[in-house]
mmCIF file of C-alpha atoms in Angstrom:
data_model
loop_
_atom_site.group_PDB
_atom_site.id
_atom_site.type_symbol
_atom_site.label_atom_id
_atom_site.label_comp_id
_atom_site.label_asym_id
_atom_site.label_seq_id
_atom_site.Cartn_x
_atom_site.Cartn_y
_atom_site.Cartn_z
ATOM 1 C CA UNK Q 975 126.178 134.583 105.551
ATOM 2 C CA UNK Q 976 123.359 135.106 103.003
ATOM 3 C CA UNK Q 977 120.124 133.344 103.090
ATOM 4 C CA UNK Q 978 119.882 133.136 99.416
ATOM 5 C CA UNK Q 979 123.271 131.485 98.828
ATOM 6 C CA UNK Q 980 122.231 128.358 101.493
ATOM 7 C CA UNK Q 981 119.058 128.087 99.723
ATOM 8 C CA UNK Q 982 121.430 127.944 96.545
ATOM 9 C CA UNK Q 983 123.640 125.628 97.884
ATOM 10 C CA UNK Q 984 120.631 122.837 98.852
ATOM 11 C CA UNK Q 985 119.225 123.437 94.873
ATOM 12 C CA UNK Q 986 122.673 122.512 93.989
ATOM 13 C CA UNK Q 987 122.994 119.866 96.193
ATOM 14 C CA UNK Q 988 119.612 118.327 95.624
ATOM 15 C CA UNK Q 989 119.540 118.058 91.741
ATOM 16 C CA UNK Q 990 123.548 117.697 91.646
ATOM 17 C CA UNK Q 991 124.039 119.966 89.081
ATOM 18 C CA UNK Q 992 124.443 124.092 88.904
ATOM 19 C CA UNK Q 993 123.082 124.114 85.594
ATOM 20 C CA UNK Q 994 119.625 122.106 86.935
ATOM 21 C CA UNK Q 995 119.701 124.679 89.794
ATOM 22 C CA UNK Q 996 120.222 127.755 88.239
ATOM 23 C CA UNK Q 997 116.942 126.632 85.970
ATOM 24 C CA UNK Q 998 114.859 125.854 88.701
ATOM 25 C CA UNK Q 999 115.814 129.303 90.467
ATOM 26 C CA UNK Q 1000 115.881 131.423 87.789
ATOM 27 C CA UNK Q 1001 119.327 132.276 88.185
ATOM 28 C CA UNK Q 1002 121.954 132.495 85.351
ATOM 29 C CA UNK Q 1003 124.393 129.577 86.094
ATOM 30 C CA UNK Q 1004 127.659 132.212 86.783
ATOM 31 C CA UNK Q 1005 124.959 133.159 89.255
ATOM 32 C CA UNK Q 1006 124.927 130.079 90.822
ATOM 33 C CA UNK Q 1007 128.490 129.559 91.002
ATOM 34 C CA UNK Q 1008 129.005 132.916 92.196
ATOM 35 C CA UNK Q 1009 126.783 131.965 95.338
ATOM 36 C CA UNK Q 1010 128.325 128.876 95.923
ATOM 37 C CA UNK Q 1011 132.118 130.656 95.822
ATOM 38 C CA UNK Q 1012 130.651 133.189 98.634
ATOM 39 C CA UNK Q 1013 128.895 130.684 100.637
ATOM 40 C CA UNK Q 1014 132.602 128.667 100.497
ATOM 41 C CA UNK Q 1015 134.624 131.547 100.856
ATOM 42 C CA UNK Q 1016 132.178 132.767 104.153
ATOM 43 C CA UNK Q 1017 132.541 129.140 106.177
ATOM 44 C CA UNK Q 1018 136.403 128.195 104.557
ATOM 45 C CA UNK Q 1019 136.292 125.086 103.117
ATOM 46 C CA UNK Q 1020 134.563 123.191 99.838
ATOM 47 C CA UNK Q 1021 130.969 122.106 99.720
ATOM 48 C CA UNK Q 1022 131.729 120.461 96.261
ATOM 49 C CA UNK Q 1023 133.905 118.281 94.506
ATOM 50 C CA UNK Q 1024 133.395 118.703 90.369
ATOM 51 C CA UNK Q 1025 135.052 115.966 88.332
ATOM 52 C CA UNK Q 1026 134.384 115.217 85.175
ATOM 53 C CA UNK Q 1027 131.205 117.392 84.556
ATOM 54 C CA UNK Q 1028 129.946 115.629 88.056
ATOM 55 C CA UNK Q 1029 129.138 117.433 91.259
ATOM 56 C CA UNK Q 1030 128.858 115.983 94.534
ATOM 57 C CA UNK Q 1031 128.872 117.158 98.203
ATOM 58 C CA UNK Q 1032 132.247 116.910 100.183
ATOM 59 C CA UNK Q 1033 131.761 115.067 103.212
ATOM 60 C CA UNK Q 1034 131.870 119.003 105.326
ATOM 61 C CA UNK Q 1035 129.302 119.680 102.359
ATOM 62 C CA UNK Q 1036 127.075 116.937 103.700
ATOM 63 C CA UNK Q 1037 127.199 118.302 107.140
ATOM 64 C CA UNK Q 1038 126.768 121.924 106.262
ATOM 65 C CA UNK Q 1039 123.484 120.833 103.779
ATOM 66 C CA UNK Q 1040 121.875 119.257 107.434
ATOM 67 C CA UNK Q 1041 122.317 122.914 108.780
ATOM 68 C CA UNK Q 1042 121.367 124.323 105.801
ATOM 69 C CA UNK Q 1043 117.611 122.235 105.655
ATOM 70 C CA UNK Q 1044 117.315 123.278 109.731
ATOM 71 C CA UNK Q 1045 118.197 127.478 108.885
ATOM 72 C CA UNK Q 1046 115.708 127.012 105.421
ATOM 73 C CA UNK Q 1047 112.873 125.810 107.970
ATOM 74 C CA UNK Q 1048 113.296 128.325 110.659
ATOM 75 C CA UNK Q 1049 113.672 130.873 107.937
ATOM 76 C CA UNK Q 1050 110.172 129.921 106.806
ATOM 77 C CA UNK Q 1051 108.730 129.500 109.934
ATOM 78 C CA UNK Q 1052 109.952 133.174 110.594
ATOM 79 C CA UNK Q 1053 108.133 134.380 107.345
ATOM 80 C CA UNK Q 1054 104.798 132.660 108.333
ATOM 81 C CA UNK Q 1055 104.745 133.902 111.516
ATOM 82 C CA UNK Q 1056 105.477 137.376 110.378
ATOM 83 C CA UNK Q 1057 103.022 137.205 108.015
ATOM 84 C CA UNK Q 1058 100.335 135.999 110.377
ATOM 85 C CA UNK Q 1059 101.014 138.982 112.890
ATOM 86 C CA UNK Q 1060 100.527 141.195 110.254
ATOM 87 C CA UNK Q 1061 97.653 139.447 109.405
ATOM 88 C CA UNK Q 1062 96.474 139.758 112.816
ATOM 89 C CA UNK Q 1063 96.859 143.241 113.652
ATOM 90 C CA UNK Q 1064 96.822 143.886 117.741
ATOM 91 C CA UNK Q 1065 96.684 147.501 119.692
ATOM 92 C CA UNK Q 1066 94.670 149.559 121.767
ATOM 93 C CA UNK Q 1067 91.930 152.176 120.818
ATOM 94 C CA UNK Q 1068 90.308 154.746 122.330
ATOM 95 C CA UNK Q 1069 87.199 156.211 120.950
ATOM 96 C CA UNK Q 1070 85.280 159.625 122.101
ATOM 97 C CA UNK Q 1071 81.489 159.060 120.634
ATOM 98 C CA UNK Q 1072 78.050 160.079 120.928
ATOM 99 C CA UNK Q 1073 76.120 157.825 123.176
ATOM 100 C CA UNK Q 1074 73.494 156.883 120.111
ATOM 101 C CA UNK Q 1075 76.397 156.510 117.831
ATOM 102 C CA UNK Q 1076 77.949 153.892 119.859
ATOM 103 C CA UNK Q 1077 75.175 151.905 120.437
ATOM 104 C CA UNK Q 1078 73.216 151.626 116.931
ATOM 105 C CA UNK Q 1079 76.409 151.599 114.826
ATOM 106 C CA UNK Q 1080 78.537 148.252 117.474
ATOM 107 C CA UNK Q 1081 74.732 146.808 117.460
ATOM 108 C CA UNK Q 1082 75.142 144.351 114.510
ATOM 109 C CA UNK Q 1083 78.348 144.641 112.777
ATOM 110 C CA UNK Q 1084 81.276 144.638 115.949
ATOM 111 C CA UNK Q 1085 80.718 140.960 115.783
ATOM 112 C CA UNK Q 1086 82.785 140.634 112.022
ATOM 113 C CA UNK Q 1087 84.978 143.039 113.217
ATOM 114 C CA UNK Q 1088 86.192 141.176 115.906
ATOM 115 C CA UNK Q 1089 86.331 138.065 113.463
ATOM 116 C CA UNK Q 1090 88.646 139.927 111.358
ATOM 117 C CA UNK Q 1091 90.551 141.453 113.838
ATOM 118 C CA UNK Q 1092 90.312 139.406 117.273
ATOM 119 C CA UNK Q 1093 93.696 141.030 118.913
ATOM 120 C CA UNK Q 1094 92.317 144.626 118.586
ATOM 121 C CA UNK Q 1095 90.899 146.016 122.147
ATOM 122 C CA UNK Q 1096 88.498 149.324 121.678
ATOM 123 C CA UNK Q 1097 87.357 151.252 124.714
ATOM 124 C CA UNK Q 1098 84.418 154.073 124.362
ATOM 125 C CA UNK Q 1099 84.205 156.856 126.292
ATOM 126 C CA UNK Q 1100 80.637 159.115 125.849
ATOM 127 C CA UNK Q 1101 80.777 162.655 125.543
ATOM 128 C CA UNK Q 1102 79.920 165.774 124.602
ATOM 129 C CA UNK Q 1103 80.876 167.195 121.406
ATOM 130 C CA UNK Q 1104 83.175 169.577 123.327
ATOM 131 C CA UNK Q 1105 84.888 166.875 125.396
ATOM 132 C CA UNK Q 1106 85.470 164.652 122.993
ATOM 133 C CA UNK Q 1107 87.633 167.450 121.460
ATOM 134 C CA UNK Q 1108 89.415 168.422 124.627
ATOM 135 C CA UNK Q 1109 89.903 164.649 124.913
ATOM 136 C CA UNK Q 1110 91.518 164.359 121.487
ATOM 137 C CA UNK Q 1111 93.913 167.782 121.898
ATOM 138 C CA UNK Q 1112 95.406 165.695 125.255
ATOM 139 C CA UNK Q 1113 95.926 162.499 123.364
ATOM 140 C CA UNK Q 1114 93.503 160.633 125.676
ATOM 141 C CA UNK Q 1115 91.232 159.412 123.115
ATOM 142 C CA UNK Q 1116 92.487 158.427 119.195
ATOM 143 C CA UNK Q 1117 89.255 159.282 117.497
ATOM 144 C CA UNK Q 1118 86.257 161.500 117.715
ATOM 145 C CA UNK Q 1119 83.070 160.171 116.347
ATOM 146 C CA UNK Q 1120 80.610 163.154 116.046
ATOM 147 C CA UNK Q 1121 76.996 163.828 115.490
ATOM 148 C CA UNK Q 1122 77.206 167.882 115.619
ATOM 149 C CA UNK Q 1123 77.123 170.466 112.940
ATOM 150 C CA UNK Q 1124 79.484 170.441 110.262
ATOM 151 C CA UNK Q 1125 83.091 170.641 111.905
ATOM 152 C CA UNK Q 1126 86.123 171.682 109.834
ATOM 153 C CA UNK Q 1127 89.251 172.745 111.728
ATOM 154 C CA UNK Q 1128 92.768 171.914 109.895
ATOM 155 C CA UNK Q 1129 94.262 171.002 113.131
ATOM 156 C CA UNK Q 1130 91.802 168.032 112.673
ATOM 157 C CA UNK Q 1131 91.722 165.271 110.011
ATOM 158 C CA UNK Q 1132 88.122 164.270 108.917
ATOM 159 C CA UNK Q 1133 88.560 160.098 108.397
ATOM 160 C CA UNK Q 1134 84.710 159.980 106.792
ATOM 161 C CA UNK Q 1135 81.690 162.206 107.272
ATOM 162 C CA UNK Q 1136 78.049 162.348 106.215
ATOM 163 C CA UNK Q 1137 75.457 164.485 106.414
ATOM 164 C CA UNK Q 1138 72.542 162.595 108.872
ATOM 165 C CA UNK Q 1139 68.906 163.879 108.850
ATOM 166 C CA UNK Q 1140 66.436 164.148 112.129
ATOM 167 C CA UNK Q 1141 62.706 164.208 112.554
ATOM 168 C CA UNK Q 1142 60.138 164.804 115.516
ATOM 169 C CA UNK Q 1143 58.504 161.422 115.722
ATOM 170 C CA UNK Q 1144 55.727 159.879 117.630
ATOM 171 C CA UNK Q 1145 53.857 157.064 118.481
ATOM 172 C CA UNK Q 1146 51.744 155.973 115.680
ATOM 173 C CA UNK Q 1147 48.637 156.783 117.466
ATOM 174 C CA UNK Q 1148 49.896 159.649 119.444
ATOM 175 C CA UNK Q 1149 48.898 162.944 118.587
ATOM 176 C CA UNK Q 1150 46.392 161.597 116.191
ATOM 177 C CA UNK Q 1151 43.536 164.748 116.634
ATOM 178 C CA UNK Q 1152 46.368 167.775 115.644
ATOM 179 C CA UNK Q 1153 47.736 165.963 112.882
ATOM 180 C CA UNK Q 1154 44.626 165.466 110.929
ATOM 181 C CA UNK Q 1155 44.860 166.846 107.267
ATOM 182 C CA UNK Q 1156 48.799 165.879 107.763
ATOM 183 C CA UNK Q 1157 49.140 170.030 108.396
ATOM 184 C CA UNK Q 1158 52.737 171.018 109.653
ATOM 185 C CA UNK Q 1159 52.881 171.154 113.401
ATOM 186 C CA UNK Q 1160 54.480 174.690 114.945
ATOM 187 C CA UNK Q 1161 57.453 174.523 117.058
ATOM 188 C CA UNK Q 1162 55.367 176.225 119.818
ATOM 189 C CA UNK Q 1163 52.465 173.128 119.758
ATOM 190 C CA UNK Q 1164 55.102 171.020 120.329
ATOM 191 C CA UNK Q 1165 57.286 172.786 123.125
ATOM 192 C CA UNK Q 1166 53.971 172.137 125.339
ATOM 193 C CA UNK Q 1167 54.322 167.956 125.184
ATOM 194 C CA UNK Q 1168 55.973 164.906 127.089
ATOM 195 C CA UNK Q 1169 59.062 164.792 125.636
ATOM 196 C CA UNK Q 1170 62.061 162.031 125.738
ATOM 197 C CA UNK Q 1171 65.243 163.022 124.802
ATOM 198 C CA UNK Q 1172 68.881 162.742 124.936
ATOM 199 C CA UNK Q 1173 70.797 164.584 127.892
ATOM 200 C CA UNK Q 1174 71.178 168.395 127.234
ATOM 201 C CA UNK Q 1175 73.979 169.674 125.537
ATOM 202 C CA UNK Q 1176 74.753 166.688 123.925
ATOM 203 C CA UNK Q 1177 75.335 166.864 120.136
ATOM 204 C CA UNK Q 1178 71.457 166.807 118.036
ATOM 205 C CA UNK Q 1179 69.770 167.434 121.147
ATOM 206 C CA UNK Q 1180 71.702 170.964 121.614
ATOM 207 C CA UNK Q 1181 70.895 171.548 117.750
ATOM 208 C CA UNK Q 1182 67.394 171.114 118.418
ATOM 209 C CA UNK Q 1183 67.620 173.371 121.866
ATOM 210 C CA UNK Q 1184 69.645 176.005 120.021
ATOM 211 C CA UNK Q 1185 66.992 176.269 117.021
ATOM 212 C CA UNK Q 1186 64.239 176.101 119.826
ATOM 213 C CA UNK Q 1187 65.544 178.880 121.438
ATOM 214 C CA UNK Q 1188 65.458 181.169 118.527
ATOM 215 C CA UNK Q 1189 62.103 181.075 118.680
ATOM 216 C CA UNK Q 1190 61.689 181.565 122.535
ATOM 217 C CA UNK Q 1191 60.930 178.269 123.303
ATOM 218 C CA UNK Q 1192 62.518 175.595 126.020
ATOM 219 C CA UNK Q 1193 61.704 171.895 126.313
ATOM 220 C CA UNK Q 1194 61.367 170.363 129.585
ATOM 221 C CA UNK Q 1195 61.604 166.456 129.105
ATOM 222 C CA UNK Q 1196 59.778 163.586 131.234
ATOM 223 C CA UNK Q 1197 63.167 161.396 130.700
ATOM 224 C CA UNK Q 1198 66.315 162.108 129.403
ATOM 225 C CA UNK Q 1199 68.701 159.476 128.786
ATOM 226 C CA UNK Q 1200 72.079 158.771 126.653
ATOM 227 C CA UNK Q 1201 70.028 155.351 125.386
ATOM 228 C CA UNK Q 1202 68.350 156.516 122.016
ATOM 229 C CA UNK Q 1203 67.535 153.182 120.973
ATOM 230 C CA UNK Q 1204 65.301 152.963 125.080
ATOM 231 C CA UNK Q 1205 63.826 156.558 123.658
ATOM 232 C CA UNK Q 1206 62.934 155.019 120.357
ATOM 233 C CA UNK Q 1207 60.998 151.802 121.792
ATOM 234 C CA UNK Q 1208 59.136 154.756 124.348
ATOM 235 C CA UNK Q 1209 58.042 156.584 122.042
ATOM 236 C CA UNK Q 1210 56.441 153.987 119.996
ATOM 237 C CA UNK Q 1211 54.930 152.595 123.203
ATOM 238 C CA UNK Q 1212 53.164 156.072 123.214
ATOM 239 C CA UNK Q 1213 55.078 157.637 126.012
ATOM 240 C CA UNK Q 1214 55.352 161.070 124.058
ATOM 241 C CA UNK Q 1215 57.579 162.279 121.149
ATOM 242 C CA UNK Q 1216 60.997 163.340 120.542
ATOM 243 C CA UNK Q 1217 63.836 164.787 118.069
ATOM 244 C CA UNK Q 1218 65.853 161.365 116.887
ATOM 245 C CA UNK Q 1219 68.361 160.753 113.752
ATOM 246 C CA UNK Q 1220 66.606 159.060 110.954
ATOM 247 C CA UNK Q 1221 68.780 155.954 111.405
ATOM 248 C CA UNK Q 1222 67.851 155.460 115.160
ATOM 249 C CA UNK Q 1223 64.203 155.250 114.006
ATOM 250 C CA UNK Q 1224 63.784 153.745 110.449
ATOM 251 C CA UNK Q 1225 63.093 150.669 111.539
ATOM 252 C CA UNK Q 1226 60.184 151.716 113.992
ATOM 253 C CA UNK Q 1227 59.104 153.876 111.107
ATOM 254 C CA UNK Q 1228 59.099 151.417 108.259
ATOM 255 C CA UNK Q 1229 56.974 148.970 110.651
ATOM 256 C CA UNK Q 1230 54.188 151.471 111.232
ATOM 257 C CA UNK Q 1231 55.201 151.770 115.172
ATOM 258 C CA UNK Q 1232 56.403 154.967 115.001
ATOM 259 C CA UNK Q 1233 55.803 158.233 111.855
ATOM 260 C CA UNK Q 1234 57.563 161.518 111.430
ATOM 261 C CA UNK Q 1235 55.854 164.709 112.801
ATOM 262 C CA UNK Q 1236 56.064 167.649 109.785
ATOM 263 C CA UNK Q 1237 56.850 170.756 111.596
ATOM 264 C CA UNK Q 1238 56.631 173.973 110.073
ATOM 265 C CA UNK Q 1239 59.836 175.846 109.514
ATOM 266 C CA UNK Q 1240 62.056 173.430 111.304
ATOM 267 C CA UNK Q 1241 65.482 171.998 109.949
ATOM 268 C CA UNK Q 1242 68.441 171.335 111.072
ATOM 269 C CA UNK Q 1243 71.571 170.166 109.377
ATOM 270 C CA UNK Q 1244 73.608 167.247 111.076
ATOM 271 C CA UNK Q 1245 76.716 165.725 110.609
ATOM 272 C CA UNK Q 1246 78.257 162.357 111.411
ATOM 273 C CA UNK Q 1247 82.117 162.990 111.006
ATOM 274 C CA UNK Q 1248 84.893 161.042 112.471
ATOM 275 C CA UNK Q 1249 88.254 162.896 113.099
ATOM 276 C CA UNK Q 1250 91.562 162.420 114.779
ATOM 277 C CA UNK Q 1251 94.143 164.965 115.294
ATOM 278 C CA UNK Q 1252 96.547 165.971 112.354
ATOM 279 C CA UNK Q 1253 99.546 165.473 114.390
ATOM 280 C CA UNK Q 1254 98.228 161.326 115.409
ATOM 281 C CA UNK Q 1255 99.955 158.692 113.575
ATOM 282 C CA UNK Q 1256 97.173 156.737 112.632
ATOM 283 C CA UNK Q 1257 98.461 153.210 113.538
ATOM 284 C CA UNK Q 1258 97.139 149.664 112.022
ATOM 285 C CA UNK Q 1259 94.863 149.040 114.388
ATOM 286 C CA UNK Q 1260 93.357 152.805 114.315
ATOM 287 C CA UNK Q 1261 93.177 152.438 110.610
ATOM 288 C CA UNK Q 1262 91.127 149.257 111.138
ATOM 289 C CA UNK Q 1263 88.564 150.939 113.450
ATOM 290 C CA UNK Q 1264 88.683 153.838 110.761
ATOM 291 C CA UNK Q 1265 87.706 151.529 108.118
ATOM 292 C CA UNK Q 1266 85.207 150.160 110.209
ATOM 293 C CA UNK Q 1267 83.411 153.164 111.309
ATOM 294 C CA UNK Q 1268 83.912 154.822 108.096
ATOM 295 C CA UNK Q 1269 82.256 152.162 106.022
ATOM 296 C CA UNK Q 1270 78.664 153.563 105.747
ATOM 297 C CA UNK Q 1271 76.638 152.522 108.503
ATOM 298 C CA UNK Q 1272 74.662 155.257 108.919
ATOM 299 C CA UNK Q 1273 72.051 156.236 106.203
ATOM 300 C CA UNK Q 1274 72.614 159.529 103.851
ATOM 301 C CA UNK Q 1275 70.285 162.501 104.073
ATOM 302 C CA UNK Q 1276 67.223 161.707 101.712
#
């Protein structure tokens, strides 16, 4: 039985005439009496009697329009419940991040997103840039949210990416005697301080060893620790300096707590790039974290 020929059949029955109903539903009227004939035909018996240019329901008619209100109203309580499931997308999502990642880019906006999407569960697991990739080849994460050099492998698809830049900074009263004049600090005056950083081996903070050890030189840090936003409020407290991304530290920066130490010859390129793997089917609620993560939280390179 079709949907659309009860729905005819109560337009009919309501306004008593096909011509009335065929206007109302945009139908031609050998549309509408088309419908009807099925709809009859399908249950085997009359729904109307037509005499004299009249139309009225036969008394099986009558009963058959009750059913036909009660299938119209689940039908549309169907619909709206569809409709608010797709509204409401719900699933599971595993993301492989950075430890500073995670924490300055859930900070202030995870709180919409789980407005906007209250049925979707996300679980984080920190790593290093290499195990978030071994991770992602055995399907136990979804996405990869890097802060590394440029990656570009085809078995990978890159969901957003932006280039992030990184400074040396300070306290805003440490260090005051050497940088008098504002001249560029050498990598080797600074291998010699208290330094905070993240753990070794972990994305900018292997950059920063790697470029180091061109040069001969190792840091030994006084902490390490995943928390770059603990490192941040450190350093400003004058605990000694570090290597952060910009974003971690504009704040301090723009406040006067913390400044930027010039250092002579040193640059390093970094790159925030989400990925999954090319063979993933990115489902709705892994396109909603995409969209999330991907919406330009963290600041270009100046």
């Amino acid at each position: 039985m079709d949907i659309k020929n009860l729905e005819t059949f109560i337009q009919v029955a309501e306004l008593s005439s096909f011509t009335k109903a065929a206007e109302k539903s945009g139908y031609s009227q050998s549309t509408v009496s088309f419908q009807i004939r099925q709809l009859e035909k399908s249950l085997g018996l009359p729904l109307f009697e037509r005499i004299n240019h009249t139309v009225s329901l036969t008394a099986k008619g009558r009963e058959v329009l009750a059913y036909a209100h009660q299938v119209r109203r689940l039908t549309q309580e169907l619909e709206k419940q569809l409709h608010e499931e797709q509204e409401q997308i719900s699933g599971h999502v595993r993301i492989a991040m950075a430890d500073s990642l995670c924490s300055w880019l859930l900070r202030d906006d995870f709180k919409n997103f789980r407005r906007c999407h209250p049925k979707i569960t996300v679980k984080i697991i920190s790593a290093s840039t290499e195990e978030m990739f071994r991770l992602l080849n055995q399907n136990e994460v979804d996405l990869v949210y890097t802060l590394d050099n440029h990656i570009y492998d085809r078995t990978y698809r890159i969901a957003s990416e932006e280039k992030v830049t990184a400074h040396f900074v300070a306290g805003a009263g440490y260090f005051a005697e050497e940088m008098e004049g504002t001249k560029p600090l050498s990598p080797r005056q600074l291998a010699g301080l208290p330094f905070l950083l993240t753990e070794k081996g972990m994305s900018y903070r292997r950059l920063m060893d790697e470029k180091l050890a061109v040069q001969s030189l190792e840091i030994r840090p006084i902490l390490e620790t995943g928390n770059a936003d603990l490192i941040c409020q450190l350093v400003a407290q004058g605990m000694g300096i570090s290597f952060l991304p910009d974003y971690v530290t504009k704040d301090a920066v723009e406040n006067g707590r913390i400044r930027y130490l010039p250092v002579e010859g040193f640059r390093i390129e970094i790159w925030r790039q989400l990925l999954y793997h090319h063979d993933k089917w990115v489902s709705p609620p892994m396109q909603a974290i995409i969209e999330y993560l991907g919406a330009g939280k963290l600041p270009a390179a100046f």
